Amino acid sequence: TITRKNSSPTAMSFFYGDLYKPVNNIVNAGYTSGKAFKISTKANPNLRINVDGNRRFNKDVNGEVVSGLFSWEQTQAKNNVAYTVSGSLGIDGNVSVSGKAKNAEGLTLGTAVALATDANSKDNKGKATLQYQQPSYTVESTVEKKIGDAVTVDSSVTAKYNNVTVGAQATFIAYPQPADKKVIKNYNLGLRYSEKNYTFAVLAENQLKNIKIGYAQDVDANLSLALNVDQDLSKPIRPVFTIGNTYKIDNDSAVRAKIDNNGALAAAYKFNVNQRLTATVSASTNVFDQTKGASTGVLFEFSA
């Protein structure tokens, strides 16, 4: 974040994608499957290099798949503007390059290009983004073009008043217009109420067909709890209730666990092996269906 000299920083409003973040950080993040590693190093103070590798089961191919990614990010500040240039190369040969510039007034402009080894792949795409963030509101818009697809625009706005933030997001086809005249592909609404140690959030997604209600609370400096309720209004099924928690054991270790009313149970243990190496071990099972057994995962993160 860039701030003007001789001025105190002001709390900014949340972007639409951050409305549900406190709940997701507890019930969805921090678990791993398969065998994975991440290496993150700094070539210099402004250049960071990352290498990610993963081997996990893929149900679409009914077998294990291996993925890998080499990425880099370089940052530089000049004349009150922060510039970031980044790129990645996947084990499949796919390449992406992006850049963005953020000024002190909360305006961010960015561009990105992704190229796949297959010239006709829909992974080939280009996009431009705009973000504007102020204490009482945010505006965000992305224009994207994929090979063989129309030009789409994804836009969102949020408005904040005291502890309440409301937002709306929509994705629509900009060019060419579809034959059925259905320009809007999707739209969502969101609301978040935040206090110092807890957050309540509601999302109405997928053209308001899916409702998510979440609550996250920091009980103390070590313990956090969250409840997530997910209801698909288009299907005659009961809502899915997920309860999760994170607990910091000490400076070198922490645990997290979650369970839902369908019996899906997961737990993870993260510990610092030393100053550079962190390991996370995860396990998941279904307490109502023991025939499926349990699955495990391990993640090693190395930083230098």
PDB file of C-alpha atoms in Angstrom:
ATOM      1  CA  THR A   1       0.000   0.000   0.000  1.00  0.00           C
ATOM      2  CA  ILE A   2       1.308   3.421  -0.942  1.00  0.00           C
ATOM      3  CA  THR A   3       0.514   6.368   1.344  1.00  0.00           C
ATOM      4  CA  ARG A   4       1.283  10.021   0.955  1.00  0.00           C
ATOM      5  CA  LYS A   5       3.964  11.505   3.146  1.00  0.00           C
ATOM      6  CA  ASN A   6       2.830  13.339   6.259  1.00  0.00           C
ATOM      7  CA  SER A   7      -0.595  11.666   6.154  1.00  0.00           C
ATOM      8  CA  SER A   8      -2.098   8.886   8.246  1.00  0.00           C
ATOM      9  CA  PRO A   9      -3.412   5.816   6.373  1.00  0.00           C
ATOM     10  CA  THR A  10      -7.194   5.427   6.145  1.00  0.00           C
ATOM     11  CA  ALA A  11      -8.954   2.067   6.248  1.00  0.00           C
ATOM     12  CA  MET A  12     -10.138   1.183   2.758  1.00  0.00           C
ATOM     13  CA  SER A  13     -13.382  -0.479   1.768  1.00  0.00           C
ATOM     14  CA  PHE A  14     -13.374  -4.154   0.753  1.00  0.00           C
ATOM     15  CA  PHE A  15     -13.388  -5.302  -2.860  1.00  0.00           C
ATOM     16  CA  TYR A  16     -16.256  -7.630  -3.758  1.00  0.00           C
ATOM     17  CA  GLY A  17     -13.967 -10.668  -3.767  1.00  0.00           C
ATOM     18  CA  ASP A  18     -12.972  -9.962  -0.153  1.00  0.00           C
ATOM     19  CA  LEU A  19     -16.480  -9.851   1.341  1.00  0.00           C
ATOM     20  CA  TYR A  20     -16.448 -13.558   2.273  1.00  0.00           C
ATOM     21  CA  LYS A  21     -12.699 -13.861   2.814  1.00  0.00           C
ATOM     22  CA  PRO A  22     -12.669 -14.234   6.661  1.00  0.00           C
ATOM     23  CA  VAL A  23     -14.979 -17.264   6.422  1.00  0.00           C
ATOM     24  CA  ASN A  24     -13.126 -18.844   3.491  1.00  0.00           C
ATOM     25  CA  ASN A  25      -9.799 -18.435   5.289  1.00  0.00           C
ATOM     26  CA  ILE A  26     -11.039 -20.807   7.987  1.00  0.00           C
ATOM     27  CA  VAL A  27     -13.343 -23.320   6.251  1.00  0.00           C
ATOM     28  CA  ASN A  28     -11.636 -23.588   2.833  1.00  0.00           C
ATOM     29  CA  ALA A  29      -7.973 -22.574   3.091  1.00  0.00           C
ATOM     30  CA  GLY A  30      -5.028 -24.350   4.683  1.00  0.00           C
ATOM     31  CA  TYR A  31      -5.697 -27.924   3.530  1.00  0.00           C
ATOM     32  CA  THR A  32      -3.737 -29.872   0.945  1.00  0.00           C
ATOM     33  CA  SER A  33      -4.183 -33.076  -1.046  1.00  0.00           C
ATOM     34  CA  GLY A  34      -1.644 -35.274  -2.772  1.00  0.00           C
ATOM     35  CA  LYS A  35       2.052 -34.447  -2.475  1.00  0.00           C
ATOM     36  CA  ALA A  36       3.103 -30.859  -3.087  1.00  0.00           C
ATOM     37  CA  PHE A  37       5.982 -28.474  -2.550  1.00  0.00           C
ATOM     38  CA  LYS A  38       6.532 -24.732  -2.892  1.00  0.00           C
ATOM     39  CA  ILE A  39       9.870 -22.962  -3.098  1.00  0.00           C
ATOM     40  CA  SER A  40      10.016 -19.193  -2.757  1.00  0.00           C
ATOM     41  CA  THR A  41      13.244 -17.217  -2.977  1.00  0.00           C
ATOM     42  CA  LYS A  42      14.295 -13.602  -3.416  1.00  0.00           C
ATOM     43  CA  ALA A  43      16.899 -13.030  -6.098  1.00  0.00           C
ATOM     44  CA  ASN A  44      17.081  -9.427  -4.876  1.00  0.00           C
ATOM     45  CA  PRO A  45      14.852  -7.200  -2.698  1.00  0.00           C
ATOM     46  CA  ASN A  46      12.518  -6.515  -5.653  1.00  0.00           C
ATOM     47  CA  LEU A  47      12.492  -9.903  -7.427  1.00  0.00           C
ATOM     48  CA  ARG A  48      10.838 -13.043  -6.057  1.00  0.00           C
ATOM     49  CA  ILE A  49      11.076 -16.481  -7.707  1.00  0.00           C
ATOM     50  CA  ASN A  50       8.582 -19.281  -6.980  1.00  0.00           C
ATOM     51  CA  VAL A  51       8.464 -22.946  -7.953  1.00  0.00           C
ATOM     52  CA  ASP A  52       5.356 -25.057  -7.280  1.00  0.00           C
ATOM     53  CA  GLY A  53       4.998 -28.791  -7.813  1.00  0.00           C
ATOM     54  CA  ASN A  54       2.041 -31.069  -7.170  1.00  0.00           C
ATOM     55  CA  ARG A  55       1.074 -34.690  -7.614  1.00  0.00           C
ATOM     56  CA  ARG A  56      -2.518 -35.591  -6.840  1.00  0.00           C
ATOM     57  CA  PHE A  57      -5.408 -37.814  -7.876  1.00  0.00           C
ATOM     58  CA  ASN A  58      -7.613 -36.477 -10.659  1.00  0.00           C
ATOM     59  CA  LYS A  59     -11.028 -38.081 -10.885  1.00  0.00           C
ATOM     60  CA  ASP A  60     -11.487 -36.889 -14.489  1.00  0.00           C
ATOM     61  CA  VAL A  61      -8.656 -39.146 -15.677  1.00  0.00           C
ATOM     62  CA  ASN A  62      -9.059 -41.659 -12.832  1.00  0.00           C
ATOM     63  CA  GLY A  63      -5.417 -41.434 -11.950  1.00  0.00           C
ATOM     64  CA  GLU A  64      -2.657 -39.239 -10.579  1.00  0.00           C
ATOM     65  CA  VAL A  65      -1.529 -36.152 -12.460  1.00  0.00           C
ATOM     66  CA  VAL A  66       1.579 -34.038 -12.007  1.00  0.00           C
ATOM     67  CA  SER A  67       1.569 -30.267 -12.318  1.00  0.00           C
ATOM     68  CA  GLY A  68       4.346 -27.723 -11.938  1.00  0.00           C
ATOM     69  CA  LEU A  69       4.724 -23.981 -12.191  1.00  0.00           C
ATOM     70  CA  PHE A  70       7.693 -21.622 -12.296  1.00  0.00           C
ATOM     71  CA  SER A  71       6.775 -18.000 -11.600  1.00  0.00           C
ATOM     72  CA  TRP A  72       8.439 -14.685 -10.860  1.00  0.00           C
ATOM     73  CA  GLU A  73       7.362 -11.264  -9.647  1.00  0.00           C
ATOM     74  CA  GLN A  74       9.290  -8.000  -9.729  1.00  0.00           C
ATOM     75  CA  THR A  75       8.166  -4.818  -7.986  1.00  0.00           C
ATOM     76  CA  GLN A  76       9.394  -1.251  -8.166  1.00  0.00           C
ATOM     77  CA  ALA A  77       8.118   2.063  -6.815  1.00  0.00           C
ATOM     78  CA  LYS A  78       8.693   5.340  -8.623  1.00  0.00           C
ATOM     79  CA  ASN A  79       7.015   8.740  -8.351  1.00  0.00           C
ATOM     80  CA  ASN A  80       4.388   7.435  -5.901  1.00  0.00           C
ATOM     81  CA  VAL A  81       3.434   4.575  -8.249  1.00  0.00           C
ATOM     82  CA  ALA A  82       4.058   0.889  -7.508  1.00  0.00           C
ATOM     83  CA  TYR A  83       4.815  -1.225 -10.592  1.00  0.00           C
ATOM     84  CA  THR A  84       4.567  -5.017 -10.609  1.00  0.00           C
ATOM     85  CA  VAL A  85       5.587  -7.286 -13.475  1.00  0.00           C
ATOM     86  CA  SER A  86       5.120 -11.050 -13.176  1.00  0.00           C
ATOM     87  CA  GLY A  87       5.062 -14.173 -15.272  1.00  0.00           C
ATOM     88  CA  SER A  88       4.814 -17.946 -15.113  1.00  0.00           C
ATOM     89  CA  LEU A  89       5.772 -21.077 -17.053  1.00  0.00           C
ATOM     90  CA  GLY A  90       3.885 -24.306 -16.465  1.00  0.00           C
ATOM     91  CA  ILE A  91       5.154 -27.849 -16.836  1.00  0.00           C
ATOM     92  CA  ASP A  92       2.697 -28.166 -19.745  1.00  0.00           C
ATOM     93  CA  GLY A  93       4.440 -25.288 -21.546  1.00  0.00           C
ATOM     94  CA  ASN A  94       1.755 -22.679 -20.899  1.00  0.00           C
ATOM     95  CA  VAL A  95       3.128 -19.156 -20.419  1.00  0.00           C
ATOM     96  CA  SER A  96       1.582 -16.060 -18.852  1.00  0.00           C
ATOM     97  CA  VAL A  97       2.839 -12.500 -18.404  1.00  0.00           C
ATOM     98  CA  SER A  98       1.135  -9.678 -16.531  1.00  0.00           C
ATOM     99  CA  GLY A  99       1.819  -6.181 -15.306  1.00  0.00           C
ATOM    100  CA  LYS A 100       0.061  -3.623 -13.131  1.00  0.00           C
ATOM    101  CA  ALA A 101       0.579  -0.136 -11.755  1.00  0.00           C
ATOM    102  CA  LYS A 102      -0.967   1.245  -8.553  1.00  0.00           C
ATOM    103  CA  ASN A 103      -0.869   4.883  -7.499  1.00  0.00           C
ATOM    104  CA  ALA A 104      -1.384   6.584  -4.140  1.00  0.00           C
ATOM    105  CA  GLU A 105      -4.991   7.500  -4.954  1.00  0.00           C
ATOM    106  CA  GLY A 106      -6.138   3.869  -4.977  1.00  0.00           C
ATOM    107  CA  LEU A 107      -6.187   3.348  -8.768  1.00  0.00           C
ATOM    108  CA  THR A 108      -4.720   0.118 -10.194  1.00  0.00           C
ATOM    109  CA  LEU A 109      -4.403  -0.651 -13.915  1.00  0.00           C
ATOM    110  CA  GLY A 110      -3.238  -4.015 -15.209  1.00  0.00           C
ATOM    111  CA  THR A 111      -2.872  -6.207 -18.295  1.00  0.00           C
ATOM    112  CA  ALA A 112      -2.204  -9.920 -18.711  1.00  0.00           C
ATOM    113  CA  VAL A 113      -1.612 -12.389 -21.542  1.00  0.00           C
ATOM    114  CA  ALA A 114      -1.692 -16.202 -21.318  1.00  0.00           C
ATOM    115  CA  LEU A 115      -0.452 -18.494 -24.096  1.00  0.00           C
ATOM    116  CA  ALA A 116      -0.890 -22.255 -24.287  1.00  0.00           C
ATOM    117  CA  THR A 117       1.143 -24.758 -26.295  1.00  0.00           C
ATOM    118  CA  ASP A 118      -1.968 -25.464 -28.386  1.00  0.00           C
ATOM    119  CA  ALA A 119      -2.556 -22.416 -30.597  1.00  0.00           C
ATOM    120  CA  ASN A 120      -6.307 -23.047 -30.634  1.00  0.00           C
ATOM    121  CA  SER A 121      -6.652 -23.608 -26.897  1.00  0.00           C
ATOM    122  CA  LYS A 122      -9.106 -21.463 -24.929  1.00  0.00           C
ATOM    123  CA  ASP A 123      -6.304 -21.086 -22.380  1.00  0.00           C
ATOM    124  CA  ASN A 124      -4.946 -18.467 -24.785  1.00  0.00           C
ATOM    125  CA  LYS A 125      -6.375 -15.198 -23.528  1.00  0.00           C
ATOM    126  CA  GLY A 126      -5.722 -11.550 -22.906  1.00  0.00           C
ATOM    127  CA  LYS A 127      -7.278  -9.287 -20.321  1.00  0.00           C
ATOM    128  CA  ALA A 128      -7.161  -5.780 -18.898  1.00  0.00           C
ATOM    129  CA  THR A 129      -8.156  -4.827 -15.354  1.00  0.00           C
ATOM    130  CA  LEU A 130      -9.061  -1.674 -13.492  1.00  0.00           C
ATOM    131  CA  GLN A 131      -9.426  -1.305  -9.722  1.00  0.00           C
ATOM    132  CA  TYR A 132     -10.301   1.811  -7.758  1.00  0.00           C
ATOM    133  CA  GLN A 133     -10.386   1.653  -3.969  1.00  0.00           C
ATOM    134  CA  GLN A 134     -11.508   4.347  -1.561  1.00  0.00           C
ATOM    135  CA  PRO A 135     -12.524   4.303   2.139  1.00  0.00           C
ATOM    136  CA  SER A 136     -16.251   4.284   1.312  1.00  0.00           C
ATOM    137  CA  TYR A 137     -16.431   2.394  -2.004  1.00  0.00           C
ATOM    138  CA  THR A 138     -14.592   0.274  -4.588  1.00  0.00           C
ATOM    139  CA  VAL A 139     -14.931  -0.292  -8.331  1.00  0.00           C
ATOM    140  CA  GLU A 140     -13.385  -3.197 -10.208  1.00  0.00           C
ATOM    141  CA  SER A 141     -13.651  -4.271 -13.849  1.00  0.00           C
ATOM    142  CA  THR A 142     -11.932  -6.893 -16.035  1.00  0.00           C
ATOM    143  CA  VAL A 143     -12.201  -7.219 -19.819  1.00  0.00           C
ATOM    144  CA  GLU A 144     -11.186 -10.654 -21.127  1.00  0.00           C
ATOM    145  CA  LYS A 145     -10.937 -12.308 -24.524  1.00  0.00           C
ATOM    146  CA  LYS A 146     -10.304 -16.037 -24.993  1.00  0.00           C
ATOM    147  CA  ILE A 147      -9.624 -17.845 -28.244  1.00  0.00           C
ATOM    148  CA  GLY A 148     -12.989 -18.822 -29.757  1.00  0.00           C
ATOM    149  CA  ASP A 149     -15.009 -16.938 -27.137  1.00  0.00           C
ATOM    150  CA  ALA A 150     -16.675 -13.551 -27.073  1.00  0.00           C
ATOM    151  CA  VAL A 151     -15.258 -10.558 -25.226  1.00  0.00           C
ATOM    152  CA  THR A 152     -16.533 -10.649 -21.641  1.00  0.00           C
ATOM    153  CA  VAL A 153     -16.587  -7.960 -18.974  1.00  0.00           C
ATOM    154  CA  ASP A 154     -16.597  -8.718 -15.253  1.00  0.00           C
ATOM    155  CA  SER A 155     -17.485  -5.702 -13.083  1.00  0.00           C
ATOM    156  CA  SER A 156     -18.174  -5.216  -9.399  1.00  0.00           C
ATOM    157  CA  VAL A 157     -18.836  -2.365  -6.992  1.00  0.00           C
ATOM    158  CA  THR A 158     -18.981  -2.169  -3.204  1.00  0.00           C
ATOM    159  CA  ALA A 159     -20.114   0.580  -0.847  1.00  0.00           C
ATOM    160  CA  LYS A 160     -19.184   0.841   2.827  1.00  0.00           C
ATOM    161  CA  TYR A 161     -21.002   2.643   5.621  1.00  0.00           C
ATOM    162  CA  ASN A 162     -19.560   2.253   9.107  1.00  0.00           C
ATOM    163  CA  ASN A 163     -19.229  -1.520   9.605  1.00  0.00           C
ATOM    164  CA  VAL A 164     -21.507  -2.574   6.734  1.00  0.00           C
ATOM    165  CA  THR A 165     -20.304  -3.235   3.175  1.00  0.00           C
ATOM    166  CA  VAL A 166     -22.680  -4.146   0.340  1.00  0.00           C
ATOM    167  CA  GLY A 167     -21.631  -5.188  -3.143  1.00  0.00           C
ATOM    168  CA  ALA A 168     -22.759  -6.407  -6.557  1.00  0.00           C
ATOM    169  CA  GLN A 169     -20.910  -8.268  -9.299  1.00  0.00           C
ATOM    170  CA  ALA A 170     -21.911  -9.136 -12.858  1.00  0.00           C
ATOM    171  CA  THR A 171     -20.361 -10.831 -15.881  1.00  0.00           C
ATOM    172  CA  PHE A 172     -21.694  -9.966 -19.318  1.00  0.00           C
ATOM    173  CA  ILE A 173     -20.851 -10.422 -22.988  1.00  0.00           C
ATOM    174  CA  ALA A 174     -19.546  -7.220 -24.565  1.00  0.00           C
ATOM    175  CA  TYR A 175     -18.891  -8.350 -28.163  1.00  0.00           C
ATOM    176  CA  PRO A 176     -20.311  -9.844 -30.261  1.00  0.00           C
ATOM    177  CA  GLN A 177     -23.791  -9.926 -28.799  1.00  0.00           C
ATOM    178  CA  PRO A 178     -25.199 -13.462 -28.473  1.00  0.00           C
ATOM    179  CA  ALA A 179     -27.991 -14.555 -30.785  1.00  0.00           C
ATOM    180  CA  ASP A 180     -30.350 -15.119 -27.860  1.00  0.00           C
ATOM    181  CA  LYS A 181     -29.724 -11.537 -26.634  1.00  0.00           C
ATOM    182  CA  LYS A 182     -28.779 -12.842 -23.183  1.00  0.00           C
ATOM    183  CA  VAL A 183     -25.937 -10.434 -22.558  1.00  0.00           C
ATOM    184  CA  ILE A 184     -25.637 -11.013 -18.800  1.00  0.00           C
ATOM    185  CA  LYS A 185     -23.932 -14.338 -18.078  1.00  0.00           C
ATOM    186  CA  ASN A 186     -23.995 -14.152 -14.292  1.00  0.00           C
ATOM    187  CA  TYR A 187     -24.666 -11.785 -11.410  1.00  0.00           C
ATOM    188  CA  ASN A 188     -24.126 -11.910  -7.645  1.00  0.00           C
ATOM    189  CA  LEU A 189     -24.891  -9.841  -4.574  1.00  0.00           C
ATOM    190  CA  GLY A 190     -23.019  -9.661  -1.277  1.00  0.00           C
ATOM    191  CA  LEU A 191     -23.143  -8.123   2.195  1.00  0.00           C
ATOM    192  CA  ARG A 192     -20.599  -8.028   5.010  1.00  0.00           C
ATOM    193  CA  TYR A 193     -20.806  -6.753   8.566  1.00  0.00           C
ATOM    194  CA  SER A 194     -17.480  -6.507  10.368  1.00  0.00           C
ATOM    195  CA  GLU A 195     -16.497  -5.783  13.948  1.00  0.00           C
ATOM    196  CA  LYS A 196     -13.032  -5.906  15.463  1.00  0.00           C
ATOM    197  CA  ASN A 197     -13.105  -9.636  16.192  1.00  0.00           C
ATOM    198  CA  TYR A 198     -15.932 -11.080  14.072  1.00  0.00           C
ATOM    199  CA  THR A 199     -17.480 -10.921  10.589  1.00  0.00           C
ATOM    200  CA  PHE A 200     -20.933 -11.838   9.290  1.00  0.00           C
ATOM    201  CA  ALA A 201     -21.336 -12.197   5.512  1.00  0.00           C
ATOM    202  CA  VAL A 202     -24.017 -13.214   3.001  1.00  0.00           C
ATOM    203  CA  LEU A 203     -23.550 -13.974  -0.697  1.00  0.00           C
ATOM    204  CA  ALA A 204     -26.251 -14.610  -3.317  1.00  0.00           C
ATOM    205  CA  GLU A 205     -24.380 -16.170  -6.239  1.00  0.00           C
ATOM    206  CA  ASN A 206     -24.976 -17.818  -9.626  1.00  0.00           C
ATOM    207  CA  GLN A 207     -27.806 -15.454 -10.596  1.00  0.00           C
ATOM    208  CA  LEU A 208     -28.969 -15.515  -6.972  1.00  0.00           C
ATOM    209  CA  LYS A 209     -29.570 -19.298  -7.088  1.00  0.00           C
ATOM    210  CA  ASN A 210     -26.954 -20.160  -4.478  1.00  0.00           C
ATOM    211  CA  ILE A 211     -26.994 -18.604  -1.012  1.00  0.00           C
ATOM    212  CA  LYS A 212     -23.977 -18.607   1.299  1.00  0.00           C
ATOM    213  CA  ILE A 213     -24.163 -17.380   4.881  1.00  0.00           C
ATOM    214  CA  GLY A 214     -20.991 -17.193   6.919  1.00  0.00           C
ATOM    215  CA  TYR A 215     -19.763 -16.151  10.331  1.00  0.00           C
ATOM    216  CA  ALA A 216     -16.127 -15.921  11.437  1.00  0.00           C
ATOM    217  CA  GLN A 217     -14.812 -14.954  14.864  1.00  0.00           C
ATOM    218  CA  ASP A 218     -11.405 -14.516  16.447  1.00  0.00           C
ATOM    219  CA  VAL A 219     -12.037 -15.901  19.922  1.00  0.00           C
ATOM    220  CA  ASP A 220      -8.565 -14.851  21.029  1.00  0.00           C
ATOM    221  CA  ALA A 221      -5.101 -14.425  19.553  1.00  0.00           C
ATOM    222  CA  ASN A 222      -4.788 -18.195  18.976  1.00  0.00           C
ATOM    223  CA  LEU A 223      -8.312 -19.499  18.234  1.00  0.00           C
ATOM    224  CA  SER A 224     -10.614 -18.654  15.321  1.00  0.00           C
ATOM    225  CA  LEU A 225     -13.997 -20.217  14.497  1.00  0.00           C
ATOM    226  CA  ALA A 226     -16.241 -20.091  11.433  1.00  0.00           C
ATOM    227  CA  LEU A 227     -19.635 -21.341  10.265  1.00  0.00           C
ATOM    228  CA  ASN A 228     -20.574 -21.615   6.591  1.00  0.00           C
ATOM    229  CA  VAL A 229     -24.087 -22.401   5.302  1.00  0.00           C
ATOM    230  CA  ASP A 230     -24.407 -23.202   1.588  1.00  0.00           C
ATOM    231  CA  GLN A 231     -27.841 -23.640  -0.026  1.00  0.00           C
ATOM    232  CA  ASP A 232     -28.464 -24.290  -3.720  1.00  0.00           C
ATOM    233  CA  LEU A 233     -31.987 -22.963  -4.334  1.00  0.00           C
ATOM    234  CA  SER A 234     -32.181 -24.667  -7.753  1.00  0.00           C
ATOM    235  CA  LYS A 235     -31.995 -28.159  -6.215  1.00  0.00           C
ATOM    236  CA  PRO A 236     -34.285 -29.821  -3.646  1.00  0.00           C
ATOM    237  CA  ILE A 237     -31.485 -30.626  -1.227  1.00  0.00           C
ATOM    238  CA  ARG A 238     -30.782 -29.586   2.318  1.00  0.00           C
ATOM    239  CA  PRO A 239     -28.247 -26.854   2.973  1.00  0.00           C
ATOM    240  CA  VAL A 240     -24.662 -27.817   3.745  1.00  0.00           C
ATOM    241  CA  PHE A 241     -23.473 -26.622   7.158  1.00  0.00           C
ATOM    242  CA  THR A 242     -19.704 -26.477   7.634  1.00  0.00           C
ATOM    243  CA  ILE A 243     -18.017 -25.694  10.948  1.00  0.00           C
ATOM    244  CA  GLY A 244     -14.300 -24.982  11.019  1.00  0.00           C
ATOM    245  CA  ASN A 245     -11.624 -23.699  13.332  1.00  0.00           C
ATOM    246  CA  THR A 246      -7.953 -22.787  13.424  1.00  0.00           C
ATOM    247  CA  TYR A 247      -5.790 -22.976  16.532  1.00  0.00           C
ATOM    248  CA  LYS A 248      -2.251 -21.685  16.960  1.00  0.00           C
ATOM    249  CA  ILE A 249      -0.440 -24.060  19.293  1.00  0.00           C
ATOM    250  CA  ASP A 250       2.761 -22.011  19.514  1.00  0.00           C
ATOM    251  CA  ASN A 251       4.982 -19.911  17.273  1.00  0.00           C
ATOM    252  CA  ASP A 252       5.978 -22.980  15.264  1.00  0.00           C
ATOM    253  CA  SER A 253       2.771 -24.990  14.890  1.00  0.00           C
ATOM    254  CA  ALA A 254      -0.963 -24.712  14.290  1.00  0.00           C
ATOM    255  CA  VAL A 255      -3.910 -26.999  13.587  1.00  0.00           C
ATOM    256  CA  ARG A 256      -7.185 -26.598  11.758  1.00  0.00           C
ATOM    257  CA  ALA A 257     -10.236 -28.807  11.266  1.00  0.00           C
ATOM    258  CA  LYS A 258     -13.671 -28.713   9.665  1.00  0.00           C
ATOM    259  CA  ILE A 259     -16.737 -30.921   9.338  1.00  0.00           C
ATOM    260  CA  ASP A 260     -20.050 -30.589   7.524  1.00  0.00           C
ATOM    261  CA  ASN A 261     -23.466 -32.198   7.971  1.00  0.00           C
ATOM    262  CA  ASN A 262     -22.774 -34.586   5.072  1.00  0.00           C
ATOM    263  CA  GLY A 263     -20.007 -36.168   7.135  1.00  0.00           C
ATOM    264  CA  ALA A 264     -16.987 -34.688   5.335  1.00  0.00           C
ATOM    265  CA  LEU A 265     -14.239 -34.271   7.932  1.00  0.00           C
ATOM    266  CA  ALA A 266     -10.815 -32.737   7.334  1.00  0.00           C
ATOM    267  CA  ALA A 267      -7.907 -31.780   9.567  1.00  0.00           C
ATOM    268  CA  ALA A 268      -4.476 -30.264   8.985  1.00  0.00           C
ATOM    269  CA  TYR A 269      -1.334 -29.769  11.059  1.00  0.00           C
ATOM    270  CA  LYS A 270       1.190 -27.119  10.047  1.00  0.00           C
ATOM    271  CA  PHE A 271       4.571 -26.783  11.682  1.00  0.00           C
ATOM    272  CA  ASN A 272       7.822 -24.951  11.091  1.00  0.00           C
ATOM    273  CA  VAL A 273      10.604 -27.485  10.701  1.00  0.00           C
ATOM    274  CA  ASN A 274      13.133 -24.651  10.803  1.00  0.00           C
ATOM    275  CA  GLN A 275      13.336 -21.009   9.765  1.00  0.00           C
ATOM    276  CA  ARG A 276      13.144 -21.899   6.080  1.00  0.00           C
ATOM    277  CA  LEU A 277      11.026 -25.047   5.889  1.00  0.00           C
ATOM    278  CA  THR A 278       7.336 -25.411   6.768  1.00  0.00           C
ATOM    279  CA  ALA A 279       5.354 -28.639   6.448  1.00  0.00           C
ATOM    280  CA  THR A 280       1.583 -29.164   6.355  1.00  0.00           C
ATOM    281  CA  VAL A 281       0.009 -32.596   6.747  1.00  0.00           C
ATOM    282  CA  SER A 282      -3.704 -33.003   5.953  1.00  0.00           C
ATOM    283  CA  ALA A 283      -6.193 -35.850   6.220  1.00  0.00           C
ATOM    284  CA  SER A 284      -9.821 -36.121   5.143  1.00  0.00           C
ATOM    285  CA  THR A 285     -12.566 -38.736   5.354  1.00  0.00           C
ATOM    286  CA  ASN A 286     -16.318 -39.149   5.529  1.00  0.00           C
ATOM    287  CA  VAL A 287     -17.555 -40.222   8.935  1.00  0.00           C
ATOM    288  CA  PHE A 288     -20.813 -41.553   7.402  1.00  0.00           C
ATOM    289  CA  ASP A 289     -19.156 -43.668   4.695  1.00  0.00           C
ATOM    290  CA  GLN A 290     -16.111 -45.576   5.898  1.00  0.00           C
ATOM    291  CA  THR A 291     -15.926 -47.590   2.653  1.00  0.00           C
ATOM    292  CA  LYS A 292     -14.228 -44.671   0.914  1.00  0.00           C
ATOM    293  CA  GLY A 293     -11.415 -44.646   3.443  1.00  0.00           C
ATOM    294  CA  ALA A 294      -9.285 -41.624   4.210  1.00  0.00           C
ATOM    295  CA  SER A 295      -7.072 -39.513   1.975  1.00  0.00           C
ATOM    296  CA  THR A 296      -3.950 -37.678   3.029  1.00  0.00           C
ATOM    297  CA  GLY A 297      -1.810 -34.874   1.716  1.00  0.00           C
ATOM    298  CA  VAL A 298       1.512 -33.263   2.487  1.00  0.00           C
ATOM    299  CA  LEU A 299       2.881 -29.856   1.518  1.00  0.00           C
ATOM    300  CA  PHE A 300       6.452 -28.615   1.983  1.00  0.00           C
ATOM    301  CA  GLU A 301       7.117 -24.876   1.724  1.00  0.00           C
ATOM    302  CA  PHE A 302      10.690 -23.627   1.479  1.00  0.00           C
ATOM    303  CA  SER A 303      11.562 -19.928   1.605  1.00  0.00           C
ATOM    304  CA  ALA A 304      14.879 -18.123   1.363  1.00  0.00           C
TER     305      ALA A 304
END
